[in-house]
Every structure is written in C-alpha cells, then in structure tokens.
mmCIF file of C-alpha atoms in Angstrom:
data_model
loop_
_atom_site.group_PDB
_atom_site.id
_atom_site.type_symbol
_atom_site.label_atom_id
_atom_site.label_comp_id
_atom_site.label_asym_id
_atom_site.label_seq_id
_atom_site.Cartn_x
_atom_site.Cartn_y
_atom_site.Cartn_z
ATOM 1 C CA MET A 1 2.703 -14.022 43.727
ATOM 2 C CA ASN A 2 1.206 -16.398 41.179
ATOM 3 C CA VAL A 3 1.965 -16.416 37.448
ATOM 4 C CA THR A 4 -1.129 -14.373 36.515
ATOM 5 C CA GLN A 5 -0.323 -11.607 38.973
ATOM 6 C CA ALA A 6 3.324 -11.600 37.933
ATOM 7 C CA THR A 7 2.339 -11.413 34.253
ATOM 8 C CA GLN A 8 0.086 -8.456 34.959
ATOM 9 C CA LEU A 9 2.850 -6.727 36.901
ATOM 10 C CA VAL A 10 5.389 -7.208 34.103
ATOM 11 C CA ALA A 11 2.892 -6.084 31.448
ATOM 12 C CA GLU A 12 2.057 -2.923 33.394
ATOM 13 C CA ARG A 13 5.752 -2.124 33.763
ATOM 14 C CA GLU A 14 6.411 -2.620 30.057
ATOM 15 C CA ILE A 15 3.454 -0.404 29.109
ATOM 16 C CA ARG A 16 4.494 2.381 31.485
ATOM 17 C CA VAL A 17 8.037 2.344 30.113
ATOM 18 C CA LYS A 18 6.813 2.460 26.512
ATOM 19 C CA LEU A 19 4.340 5.273 27.150
ATOM 20 C CA ARG A 20 7.233 7.390 28.439
ATOM 21 C CA ASP A 21 9.294 6.614 25.338
ATOM 22 C CA ARG A 22 9.317 9.683 23.073
ATOM 23 C CA THR A 23 10.234 7.587 20.035
ATOM 24 C CA PHE A 24 7.107 5.479 20.492
ATOM 25 C CA LEU A 25 4.902 8.538 21.051
ATOM 26 C CA PHE A 26 6.289 10.455 18.069
ATOM 27 C CA GLY A 27 6.033 7.320 15.922
ATOM 28 C CA THR A 28 2.368 6.924 16.835
ATOM 29 C CA LEU A 29 1.709 10.590 16.066
ATOM 30 C CA PHE A 30 3.488 10.193 12.715
ATOM 31 C CA PHE A 31 1.278 7.240 11.718
ATOM 32 C CA LEU A 32 -1.848 9.137 12.811
ATOM 33 C CA LEU A 33 -0.869 12.041 10.567
ATOM 34 C CA ILE A 34 -0.282 9.660 7.643
ATOM 35 C CA ALA A 35 -3.702 8.045 8.190
ATOM 36 C CA ALA A 36 -5.397 11.437 8.307
ATOM 37 C CA ALA A 37 -3.568 12.753 5.258
ATOM 38 C CA GLY A 38 -4.135 9.576 3.244
ATOM 39 C CA THR A 39 -7.909 9.658 3.738
ATOM 40 C CA ILE A 40 -8.708 13.375 3.832
ATOM 41 C CA LEU A 41 -6.348 15.015 1.330
ATOM 42 C CA PRO A 42 -7.019 12.990 -1.886
ATOM 43 C CA PRO A 43 -10.706 14.020 -2.134
ATOM 44 C CA LEU A 44 -9.751 17.618 -1.350
ATOM 45 C CA PHE A 45 -7.067 17.704 -4.035
ATOM 46 C CA ALA A 46 -9.434 16.070 -6.503
ATOM 47 C CA GLY A 47 -11.638 19.184 -6.324
ATOM 48 C CA GLY A 48 -15.349 19.490 -6.917
ATOM 49 C CA PRO A 49 -17.375 19.795 -10.115
ATOM 50 C CA SER A 50 -16.616 22.656 -12.481
ATOM 51 C CA THR A 51 -18.453 25.965 -12.252
ATOM 52 C CA VAL A 52 -19.944 26.813 -15.664
ATOM 53 C CA ALA A 53 -21.275 30.111 -17.043
ATOM 54 C CA VAL A 54 -24.093 29.488 -19.501
ATOM 55 C CA THR A 55 -27.300 30.953 -20.817
ATOM 56 C CA GLU A 56 -30.542 29.496 -19.509
ATOM 57 C CA SER A 57 -31.283 27.671 -22.767
ATOM 58 C CA LEU A 58 -28.121 25.556 -22.446
ATOM 59 C CA ALA A 59 -28.209 24.995 -18.679
ATOM 60 C CA ALA A 60 -30.381 21.854 -18.396
ATOM 61 C CA PRO A 61 -27.833 19.109 -19.339
ATOM 62 C CA LEU A 62 -25.158 20.720 -17.169
ATOM 63 C CA ARG A 63 -27.448 20.791 -14.128
ATOM 64 C CA ASP A 64 -28.404 17.168 -14.771
ATOM 65 C CA ALA A 65 -24.692 16.252 -14.708
ATOM 66 C CA GLY A 66 -24.313 17.785 -11.235
ATOM 67 C CA LEU A 67 -22.236 20.772 -12.342
ATOM 68 C CA GLU A 68 -22.490 24.175 -10.686
ATOM 69 C CA VAL A 69 -24.279 26.390 -13.197
ATOM 70 C CA ARG A 70 -24.137 30.196 -13.260
ATOM 71 C CA VAL A 71 -26.712 31.672 -15.639
ATOM 72 C CA VAL A 72 -25.569 34.714 -17.659
ATOM 73 C CA PRO A 73 -27.521 36.854 -20.109
ATOM 74 C CA ASP A 74 -25.512 36.094 -23.293
ATOM 75 C CA ASP A 75 -22.417 34.429 -24.762
ATOM 76 C CA ARG A 76 -20.271 37.564 -24.301
ATOM 77 C CA ALA A 77 -21.000 37.593 -20.570
ATOM 78 C CA ALA A 78 -20.168 33.882 -20.384
ATOM 79 C CA GLU A 79 -16.791 34.425 -22.060
ATOM 80 C CA GLN A 80 -16.005 37.373 -19.802
ATOM 81 C CA ALA A 81 -16.781 35.292 -16.701
ATOM 82 C CA VAL A 82 -14.118 32.803 -17.803
ATOM 83 C CA ARG A 83 -11.571 35.579 -18.472
ATOM 84 C CA ASP A 84 -12.279 37.111 -15.046
ATOM 85 C CA ASP A 85 -11.748 33.677 -13.440
ATOM 86 C CA ASP A 86 -15.230 33.769 -11.956
ATOM 87 C CA VAL A 87 -16.016 30.343 -13.436
ATOM 88 C CA ASP A 88 -14.009 27.336 -14.625
ATOM 89 C CA ALA A 89 -15.628 27.193 -18.056
ATOM 90 C CA ALA A 90 -18.444 28.561 -20.178
ATOM 91 C CA VAL A 91 -20.795 27.058 -22.731
ATOM 92 C CA VAL A 92 -21.793 29.290 -25.624
ATOM 93 C CA THR A 93 -23.984 28.899 -28.674
ATOM 94 C CA GLY A 94 -22.914 26.055 -30.888
ATOM 95 C CA PRO A 95 -22.583 24.599 -28.352
ATOM 96 C CA ALA A 96 -18.910 25.316 -27.677
ATOM 97 C CA VAL A 97 -16.951 25.078 -24.440
ATOM 98 C CA LEU A 98 -14.689 27.958 -23.429
ATOM 99 C CA ALA A 99 -11.856 27.584 -20.922
ATOM 100 C CA MET A 100 -8.591 29.362 -20.241
ATOM 101 C CA ASP A 101 -5.844 26.722 -20.441
ATOM 102 C CA ASP A 102 -7.294 23.273 -19.681
ATOM 103 C CA ALA A 103 -10.277 21.481 -21.186
ATOM 104 C CA PRO A 104 -12.888 20.749 -18.462
ATOM 105 C CA ASP A 105 -13.625 17.045 -18.975
ATOM 106 C CA ASP A 106 -16.752 17.038 -16.811
ATOM 107 C CA VAL A 107 -18.304 19.839 -18.885
ATOM 108 C CA VAL A 108 -17.407 18.145 -22.169
ATOM 109 C CA ASN A 109 -18.814 14.829 -20.954
ATOM 110 C CA ALA A 110 -22.036 16.500 -19.836
ATOM 111 C CA LEU A 111 -22.592 17.843 -23.361
ATOM 112 C CA SER A 112 -21.542 14.664 -25.165
ATOM 113 C CA SER A 113 -23.875 11.950 -26.325
ATOM 114 C CA GLN A 114 -22.694 8.810 -24.584
ATOM 115 C CA PRO A 115 -23.796 5.234 -25.309
ATOM 116 C CA THR A 116 -25.699 3.192 -22.746
ATOM 117 C CA VAL A 117 -23.352 1.261 -20.472
ATOM 118 C CA ARG A 118 -24.460 -2.058 -18.993
ATOM 119 C CA LEU A 119 -22.170 -3.486 -16.282
ATOM 120 C CA LEU A 120 -22.006 -7.270 -16.173
ATOM 121 C CA ASP A 121 -20.327 -7.191 -12.762
ATOM 122 C CA PRO A 122 -21.590 -4.062 -10.994
ATOM 123 C CA ASP A 123 -20.279 -5.190 -7.595
ATOM 124 C CA ALA A 124 -16.676 -5.626 -8.748
ATOM 125 C CA VAL A 125 -14.079 -3.900 -6.611
ATOM 126 C CA ASP A 126 -12.389 -0.843 -8.107
ATOM 127 C CA PRO A 127 -8.917 -1.859 -9.433
ATOM 128 C CA VAL A 128 -7.152 0.885 -7.449
ATOM 129 C CA VAL A 129 -8.908 -0.164 -4.247
ATOM 130 C CA ALA A 130 -8.208 -3.821 -5.030
ATOM 131 C CA PHE A 131 -4.487 -2.968 -5.136
ATOM 132 C CA LEU A 132 -4.394 -0.693 -2.086
ATOM 133 C CA VAL A 133 -6.396 -2.834 0.354
ATOM 134 C CA PRO A 134 -4.054 -5.869 0.348
ATOM 135 C CA PHE A 135 -1.083 -3.533 0.608
ATOM 136 C CA VAL A 136 -2.579 -1.698 3.601
ATOM 137 C CA PHE A 137 -3.542 -4.902 5.457
ATOM 138 C CA ALA A 138 -0.150 -6.489 4.832
ATOM 139 C CA PHE A 139 1.764 -3.295 5.598
ATOM 140 C CA VAL A 140 -0.041 -2.686 8.903
ATOM 141 C CA PHE A 141 0.597 -6.221 10.139
ATOM 142 C CA PHE A 142 4.168 -6.260 8.832
ATOM 143 C CA LEU A 143 5.146 -2.888 10.274
ATOM 144 C CA THR A 144 3.455 -3.420 13.641
ATOM 145 C CA SER A 145 4.771 -6.916 14.253
ATOM 146 C CA GLN A 146 8.231 -5.878 13.093
ATOM 147 C CA THR A 147 8.379 -2.696 15.169
ATOM 148 C CA PHE A 148 6.986 -4.080 18.415
ATOM 149 C CA GLY A 149 8.730 -7.415 17.932
ATOM 150 C CA VAL A 150 12.132 -5.765 17.685
ATOM 151 C CA GLN A 151 11.324 -3.688 20.763
ATOM 152 C CA ILE A 152 10.450 -6.840 22.724
ATOM 153 C CA ALA A 153 13.718 -8.475 21.702
ATOM 154 C CA GLN A 154 15.686 -5.334 22.577
ATOM 155 C CA SER A 155 14.009 -5.166 25.984
ATOM 156 C CA VAL A 156 15.008 -8.774 26.737
ATOM 157 C CA ILE A 157 18.606 -8.167 25.640
ATOM 158 C CA GLU A 158 18.827 -4.965 27.686
ATOM 159 C CA GLU A 159 17.726 -6.831 30.802
ATOM 160 C CA LYS A 160 20.369 -9.473 30.150
ATOM 161 C CA GLN A 161 23.113 -6.919 29.538
ATOM 162 C CA THR A 162 22.386 -5.006 32.731
ATOM 163 C CA ARG A 163 21.955 -8.262 34.683
ATOM 164 C CA ILE A 164 18.622 -6.953 35.962
ATOM 165 C CA VAL A 165 17.084 -10.153 34.667
ATOM 166 C CA GLU A 166 18.648 -12.015 37.586
ATOM 167 C CA ILE A 167 16.712 -9.802 39.987
ATOM 168 C CA LEU A 168 13.511 -10.163 37.982
ATOM 169 C CA VAL A 169 13.772 -13.968 37.874
ATOM 170 C CA ALA A 170 14.231 -14.022 41.643
ATOM 171 C CA ALA A 171 10.982 -12.058 42.043
ATOM 172 C CA VAL A 172 8.700 -13.478 39.337
ATOM 173 C CA PRO A 173 8.516 -16.742 37.349
ATOM 174 C CA VAL A 174 10.434 -16.760 34.069
ATOM 175 C CA ARG A 175 7.306 -17.556 32.083
ATOM 176 C CA ALA A 176 5.618 -14.507 33.617
ATOM 177 C CA LEU A 177 8.375 -12.332 32.154
ATOM 178 C CA LEU A 178 7.719 -13.722 28.690
ATOM 179 C CA ALA A 179 3.938 -13.543 29.038
ATOM 180 C CA GLY A 180 4.058 -9.995 30.396
ATOM 181 C CA LYS A 181 6.181 -8.747 27.512
ATOM 182 C CA VAL A 182 3.950 -10.426 24.935
ATOM 183 C CA VAL A 183 0.750 -9.131 26.554
ATOM 184 C CA ALA A 184 2.140 -5.602 26.843
ATOM 185 C CA GLY A 185 3.312 -5.626 23.231
ATOM 186 C CA ALA A 186 -0.082 -6.877 22.028
ATOM 187 C CA ILE A 187 -1.952 -4.212 24.011
ATOM 188 C CA LEU A 188 0.280 -1.402 22.788
ATOM 189 C CA ALA A 189 0.204 -2.622 19.184
ATOM 190 C CA PHE A 190 -3.574 -2.986 19.198
ATOM 191 C CA ALA A 191 -4.036 0.419 20.847
ATOM 192 C CA GLN A 192 -1.848 2.041 18.207
ATOM 193 C CA ILE A 193 -3.686 0.322 15.363
ATOM 194 C CA ALA A 194 -7.057 1.211 16.923
ATOM 195 C CA LEU A 195 -6.093 4.896 17.079
ATOM 196 C CA ILE A 196 -4.944 4.827 13.470
ATOM 197 C CA ALA A 197 -8.176 3.054 12.443
ATOM 198 C CA VAL A 198 -10.324 5.670 14.202
ATOM 199 C CA VAL A 199 -8.471 8.494 12.456
ATOM 200 C CA ALA A 200 -8.767 6.676 9.105
ATOM 201 C CA VAL A 201 -12.517 6.105 9.566
ATOM 202 C CA VAL A 202 -13.079 9.766 10.431
ATOM 203 C CA GLY A 203 -10.955 10.733 7.425
ATOM 204 C CA LEU A 204 -13.001 8.504 5.117
ATOM 205 C CA GLN A 205 -16.193 10.127 6.389
ATOM 206 C CA ILE A 206 -14.773 13.623 5.898
ATOM 207 C CA GLY A 207 -13.491 12.644 2.467
ATOM 208 C CA ASP A 208 -16.931 11.287 1.534
ATOM 209 C CA SER A 209 -15.681 7.706 1.113
ATOM 210 C CA GLY A 210 -18.405 6.056 3.174
ATOM 211 C CA GLY A 211 -19.011 3.487 0.435
ATOM 212 C CA LEU A 212 -15.463 2.204 0.742
ATOM 213 C CA LEU A 213 -15.836 2.043 4.512
ATOM 214 C CA THR A 214 -18.929 -0.142 4.122
ATOM 215 C CA LEU A 215 -16.977 -2.542 1.903
ATOM 216 C CA LEU A 216 -14.064 -2.671 4.349
ATOM 217 C CA ALA A 217 -16.109 -3.179 7.533
ATOM 218 C CA PRO A 218 -16.364 -7.028 7.419
ATOM 219 C CA ALA A 219 -12.673 -7.407 6.558
ATOM 220 C CA ILE A 220 -11.635 -5.031 9.351
ATOM 221 C CA GLY A 221 -13.854 -6.893 11.808
ATOM 222 C CA TRP A 222 -12.026 -10.156 11.077
ATOM 223 C CA PHE A 223 -8.636 -8.468 10.874
ATOM 224 C CA VAL A 224 -8.757 -7.610 14.603
ATOM 225 C CA PRO A 225 -8.707 -11.187 16.010
ATOM 226 C CA PHE A 226 -6.329 -12.365 13.277
ATOM 227 C CA PHE A 227 -4.017 -9.466 14.049
ATOM 228 C CA LEU A 228 -3.986 -10.064 17.809
ATOM 229 C CA ILE A 229 -3.350 -13.805 17.628
ATOM 230 C CA GLY A 230 -0.819 -13.456 14.825
ATOM 231 C CA PHE A 231 1.005 -10.816 16.843
ATOM 232 C CA VAL A 232 1.157 -13.088 19.902
ATOM 233 C CA LEU A 233 2.704 -15.813 17.753
ATOM 234 C CA LEU A 234 5.410 -13.520 16.406
ATOM 235 C CA ALA A 235 5.977 -11.746 19.738
ATOM 236 C CA ALA A 236 6.816 -15.071 21.410
ATOM 237 C CA MET A 237 9.356 -15.721 18.656
ATOM 238 C CA TRP A 238 10.882 -12.253 19.056
ATOM 239 C CA ALA A 239 11.182 -12.665 22.832
ATOM 240 C CA ALA A 240 12.858 -16.046 22.416
ATOM 241 C CA ALA A 241 15.220 -14.584 19.810
ATOM 242 C CA GLY A 242 16.126 -11.773 22.183
ATOM 243 C CA ALA A 243 16.869 -14.258 24.968
ATOM 244 C CA LEU A 244 19.333 -16.081 22.693
ATOM 245 C CA ALA A 245 21.411 -12.922 22.247
ATOM 246 C CA ASN A 246 23.583 -11.232 24.827
ATOM 247 C CA ARG A 247 24.251 -7.921 23.028
ATOM 248 C CA GLN A 248 22.115 -5.561 20.964
ATOM 249 C CA GLU A 249 24.538 -6.109 18.078
ATOM 250 C CA ASP A 250 23.568 -9.804 17.949
ATOM 251 C CA ILE A 251 19.860 -9.209 17.407
ATOM 252 C CA ALA A 252 20.100 -9.270 13.596
ATOM 253 C CA ALA A 253 21.807 -12.663 13.611
ATOM 254 C CA VAL A 254 19.463 -14.410 16.062
ATOM 255 C CA SER A 255 16.278 -12.907 14.609
ATOM 256 C CA THR A 256 16.753 -13.970 10.976
ATOM 257 C CA PRO A 257 14.110 -16.755 11.135
ATOM 258 C CA VAL A 258 11.611 -14.337 12.683
ATOM 259 C CA GLN A 259 12.402 -11.692 10.067
ATOM 260 C CA LEU A 260 11.744 -14.195 7.300
ATOM 261 C CA ALA A 261 8.508 -15.307 8.978
ATOM 262 C CA VAL A 262 7.324 -11.686 8.782
ATOM 263 C CA MET A 263 8.725 -10.608 5.417
ATOM 264 C CA ILE A 264 7.908 -13.604 3.213
ATOM 265 C CA PRO A 265 4.129 -13.537 3.956
ATOM 266 C CA PHE A 266 4.125 -9.754 3.467
ATOM 267 C CA PHE A 267 5.519 -9.941 -0.042
ATOM 268 C CA ALA A 268 3.482 -13.054 -0.859
ATOM 269 C CA VAL A 269 0.200 -11.289 -0.113
ATOM 270 C CA ILE A 270 1.290 -8.157 -1.999
ATOM 271 C CA PHE A 271 2.394 -9.919 -5.178
ATOM 272 C CA LEU A 272 -0.071 -12.839 -5.229
ATOM 273 C CA ASN A 273 -3.255 -11.043 -4.162
ATOM 274 C CA ASP A 274 -4.811 -11.542 -7.617
ATOM 275 C CA ASN A 275 -4.061 -15.289 -7.646
ATOM 276 C CA ALA A 276 -7.116 -17.000 -6.152
ATOM 277 C CA THR A 277 -5.399 -20.351 -5.529
ATOM 278 C CA ALA A 278 -2.351 -18.782 -3.893
ATOM 279 C CA MET A 279 -4.503 -16.560 -1.687
ATOM 280 C CA ARG A 280 -6.595 -19.528 -0.594
ATOM 281 C CA VAL A 281 -3.447 -21.322 0.536
ATOM 282 C CA LEU A 282 -2.006 -18.204 2.194
ATOM 283 C CA SER A 283 -5.241 -17.616 4.102
ATOM 284 C CA TYR A 284 -4.698 -20.890 6.001
ATOM 285 C CA LEU A 285 -0.957 -20.563 6.644
ATOM 286 C CA PRO A 286 -0.498 -19.101 10.156
ATOM 287 C CA PHE A 287 2.112 -16.495 9.220
ATOM 288 C CA SER A 288 0.119 -15.082 6.294
ATOM 289 C CA SER A 289 -3.498 -15.702 7.354
ATOM 290 C CA PRO A 290 -3.733 -12.459 9.428
ATOM 291 C CA THR A 291 -3.606 -10.497 6.167
ATOM 292 C CA ALA A 292 -4.671 -12.994 3.492
ATOM 293 C CA MET A 293 -7.981 -14.067 5.064
ATOM 294 C CA PRO A 294 -9.330 -10.522 5.724
ATOM 295 C CA LEU A 295 -8.371 -9.672 2.144
ATOM 296 C CA ARG A 296 -10.338 -12.635 0.768
ATOM 297 C CA LEU A 297 -13.306 -11.533 2.853
ATOM 298 C CA PHE A 298 -13.028 -8.042 1.366
ATOM 299 C CA THR A 299 -13.022 -9.361 -2.199
ATOM 300 C CA GLY A 300 -15.831 -11.838 -1.430
ATOM 301 C CA ASP A 301 -13.750 -14.908 -2.311
ATOM 302 C CA ALA A 302 -14.056 -16.633 1.100
ATOM 303 C CA ALA A 303 -17.016 -18.679 2.291
ATOM 304 C CA GLY A 304 -18.533 -17.911 5.684
ATOM 305 C CA TRP A 305 -16.891 -20.884 7.414
ATOM 306 C CA GLU A 306 -13.373 -20.258 6.099
ATOM 307 C CA PRO A 307 -12.274 -17.457 8.484
ATOM 308 C CA ILE A 308 -13.393 -19.560 11.455
ATOM 309 C CA VAL A 309 -11.314 -22.555 10.368
ATOM 310 C CA SER A 310 -8.349 -20.320 9.546
ATOM 311 C CA LEU A 311 -8.591 -18.593 12.932
ATOM 312 C CA VAL A 312 -8.671 -21.958 14.751
ATOM 313 C CA VAL A 313 -5.534 -23.044 12.869
ATOM 314 C CA LEU A 314 -3.864 -19.763 13.813
ATOM 315 C CA VAL A 315 -4.832 -20.121 17.493
ATOM 316 C CA LEU A 316 -3.467 -23.665 17.709
ATOM 317 C CA THR A 317 -0.250 -22.655 15.945
ATOM 318 C CA ALA A 318 0.170 -19.585 18.147
ATOM 319 C CA GLY A 319 -0.294 -21.734 21.244
ATOM 320 C CA ALA A 320 2.364 -24.173 20.077
ATOM 321 C CA PHE A 321 4.811 -21.365 19.272
ATOM 322 C CA VAL A 322 4.193 -19.682 22.628
ATOM 323 C CA LEU A 323 5.011 -22.933 24.442
ATOM 324 C CA ALA A 324 8.096 -23.491 22.300
ATOM 325 C CA GLY A 325 9.158 -19.864 22.729
ATOM 326 C CA ALA A 326 8.718 -20.122 26.485
ATOM 327 C CA ARG A 327 10.980 -23.171 26.580
ATOM 328 C CA VAL A 328 13.703 -21.405 24.587
ATOM 329 C CA TYR A 329 13.232 -18.274 26.678
ATOM 330 C CA GLU A 330 13.635 -20.188 29.926
ATOM 331 C CA GLY A 331 16.672 -22.048 28.683
ATOM 332 C CA SER A 332 18.593 -18.973 27.514
ATOM 333 C CA LEU A 333 17.477 -16.022 29.642
ATOM 334 C CA LEU A 334 20.048 -16.474 32.417
ATOM 335 C CA ARG A 335 22.923 -17.237 30.059
ATOM 336 C CA THR A 336 24.804 -13.935 29.909
ATOM 337 C CA ASN A 337 28.216 -15.131 28.731
ATOM 338 C CA GLY A 338 27.579 -14.947 24.997
ATOM 339 C CA ARG A 339 25.075 -15.983 22.362
ATOM 340 C CA THR A 340 23.141 -19.135 23.156
ATOM 341 C CA SER A 341 22.365 -21.633 20.430
ATOM 342 C CA LEU A 342 18.768 -22.676 19.921
ATOM 343 C CA ARG A 343 19.688 -26.305 20.591
ATOM 344 C CA THR A 344 21.363 -25.467 23.903
ATOM 345 C CA ALA A 345 18.468 -23.302 25.056
ATOM 346 C CA TRP A 346 15.979 -26.046 24.226
ATOM 347 C CA ARG A 347 17.911 -28.826 25.964
ATOM 348 C CA GLU A 348 19.025 -26.865 29.032
ATOM 349 C CA ARG A 349 15.629 -25.471 29.956
ATOM 350 C CA GLU A 350 15.220 -27.553 33.095
ATOM 351 C CA THR A 351 18.614 -26.766 34.564
ATOM 352 C CA ILE A 352 18.461 -23.032 33.886
ATOM 353 C CA GLY A 353 14.759 -22.229 34.271
#
C-alpha cells in the first residue's frame, strides 16, 4: 500500500467516524438553523409597508411611495378603519395622519416634502453590512478551524492513549496518518461550510436580499480556496500538537501556539477592518489572509492581482508548515510515556518514524 492509498484509507475512516458522531451532526444542524434564521427572520420581522385608509384625492403620493392604499369614501370611514384595526394608519383632510399608538414613519415621510439628496459615493457599502461581513468571514474561519482542529488533535491523542497507533503505524506510513486526518478534516469542514452557505444563500433570496448576495459573490468565491489552504495549514499544526500530548488533559498546554495563531488574526480582522493599512498587511499574512483578503475584495480595496499573490504566499507557507508538522508528528507519535517536547520530537524524527 503506497502513501496515497493509505492516506485515502485513513481519510475515509476519519470521515465515517465523524459522520456517526451525534455531536458533529447536531452541531451542523445547529449552524444550519442559525444561518436560516439569520437570513430569513430579519426581513420578516421588519414587516412590509403600512396599509393606509385614505380618500381618493389624497391617495396619489402614498401610492407613489409604495404604500398599500385602501380608498374609503370620507374621513370618518378612514378613522373607523384605523379603530377597527383594518389598516395601520389613515390620512384625512388637512392632511393629518391618524394611528392608534405609534406614528407610521413611512406614511409621514410619504406626505413630507423632502429635499433632493445627491450621493457622492453611491456605491459605498452600508455601515451595518460593512461591520457584519468581516465578523462573519472571521467567525466562520475561526470557529471551523478551531472546532475541527481540536477534533483532529483529540483523535491523535485518543489513538496514542489506546495504543492503537502502534497497530496503525505497522499498517500504514506515519505521514499517511497525518495526511489522512488533515484531508478528512478539510473535507468535513468544507462540506459543513458549503451546507451553511447554501442555506444562507436561499435565506437571502427568500428575505429579498439579492443585492447583498451580488456584492458578496466575489468575496465568497475567493474565500473558498483561502479557507481550504488556511485550514490545511492549521490542521497540520493541530495534528502535531496532538502528537506531542499523551492525555486529553494535556491538549490545552501543547496547543497554545496554535490557539494564538487562530485567535490573534480573528480579533485583528474584527477590530482593524476599517484600517486600510492594517488590512493590507493582514491580507498577506498567512494566518489572517483567509479572512482579510476576501474582506478587502468585498469592500473593493484590493487590486485584481493581490488575491493571487496572497494565495501563493499562503500555499507556500501551508506547504512549509505541513512538512514541519509531519516531522514533529513522526517524531512524537510513538512516544506514549508522557508529553513530548517540540525539540525532542523534531530531533528524534529519524529514530522514531
């Protein structure tokens, strides 16, 4: 059995185990429900335009504003329609707006004389969207890499604790174990994110947010390769961290560098997303580029060549970390008599692997 076949075998085993894990399945369902609720419910709760009772002579400006107009014969009928809760508001001679307990802003605005507004930057991103998009990109990458990374480390430690790793190493190359776990984690993570993205896209369409979807499309398109390669980089680090530990209780201690590599870029993108210089730097740093570069593409701050250069840097860095992680993994996997130091795992690779 060559390394490729062994990697495929390990990856298939890891995927089968995870798909039978109720925690993983319920977690995926939970995120799907959040994605659906976050895209469908806000427009529904926002409600539609007000229904207005009005005589025909006063109906024209309300129709022009897109309000639902119900024509009544006189002002008394309009007032009664409001009291009977048949309409949200009424417009009577004056004109005056009648409502029960809350002034209908859309009706008032339709009857008001407003000055001409000329936008100097009509393509500017809505401030709320500008805040939410970097948070969503960063949160998705942070949560996914953290969740699946910890699971990879726990899987490695479990195999060491049960000594099953000795049987696995006798059957397949050590590097195939690492590669299989990373590949399986990447496939599962991408599948989960893809499902969530499909639900979110459908929710945006149902919620009539197609314009936002059009703005997000280029950023999402670039987020996919950045996400996959960035995940491979971090997954190799998580697997190596797991190999250094010998008990589940040790995972927090050995994974501190990996935790920092995930958390620092997350908070940097969240808090510095409005700083153009900082975001330009973050979009080329391998640990933050999976979220920073798609965000710059969304806001239109990145030139066409920049994501390509950033992706090349990320690929080269991921390759280097995979090789380094494999060396640490090989040098510590069969050491089951306590935590292994990084220095020992690096130096003893040849004698243990």
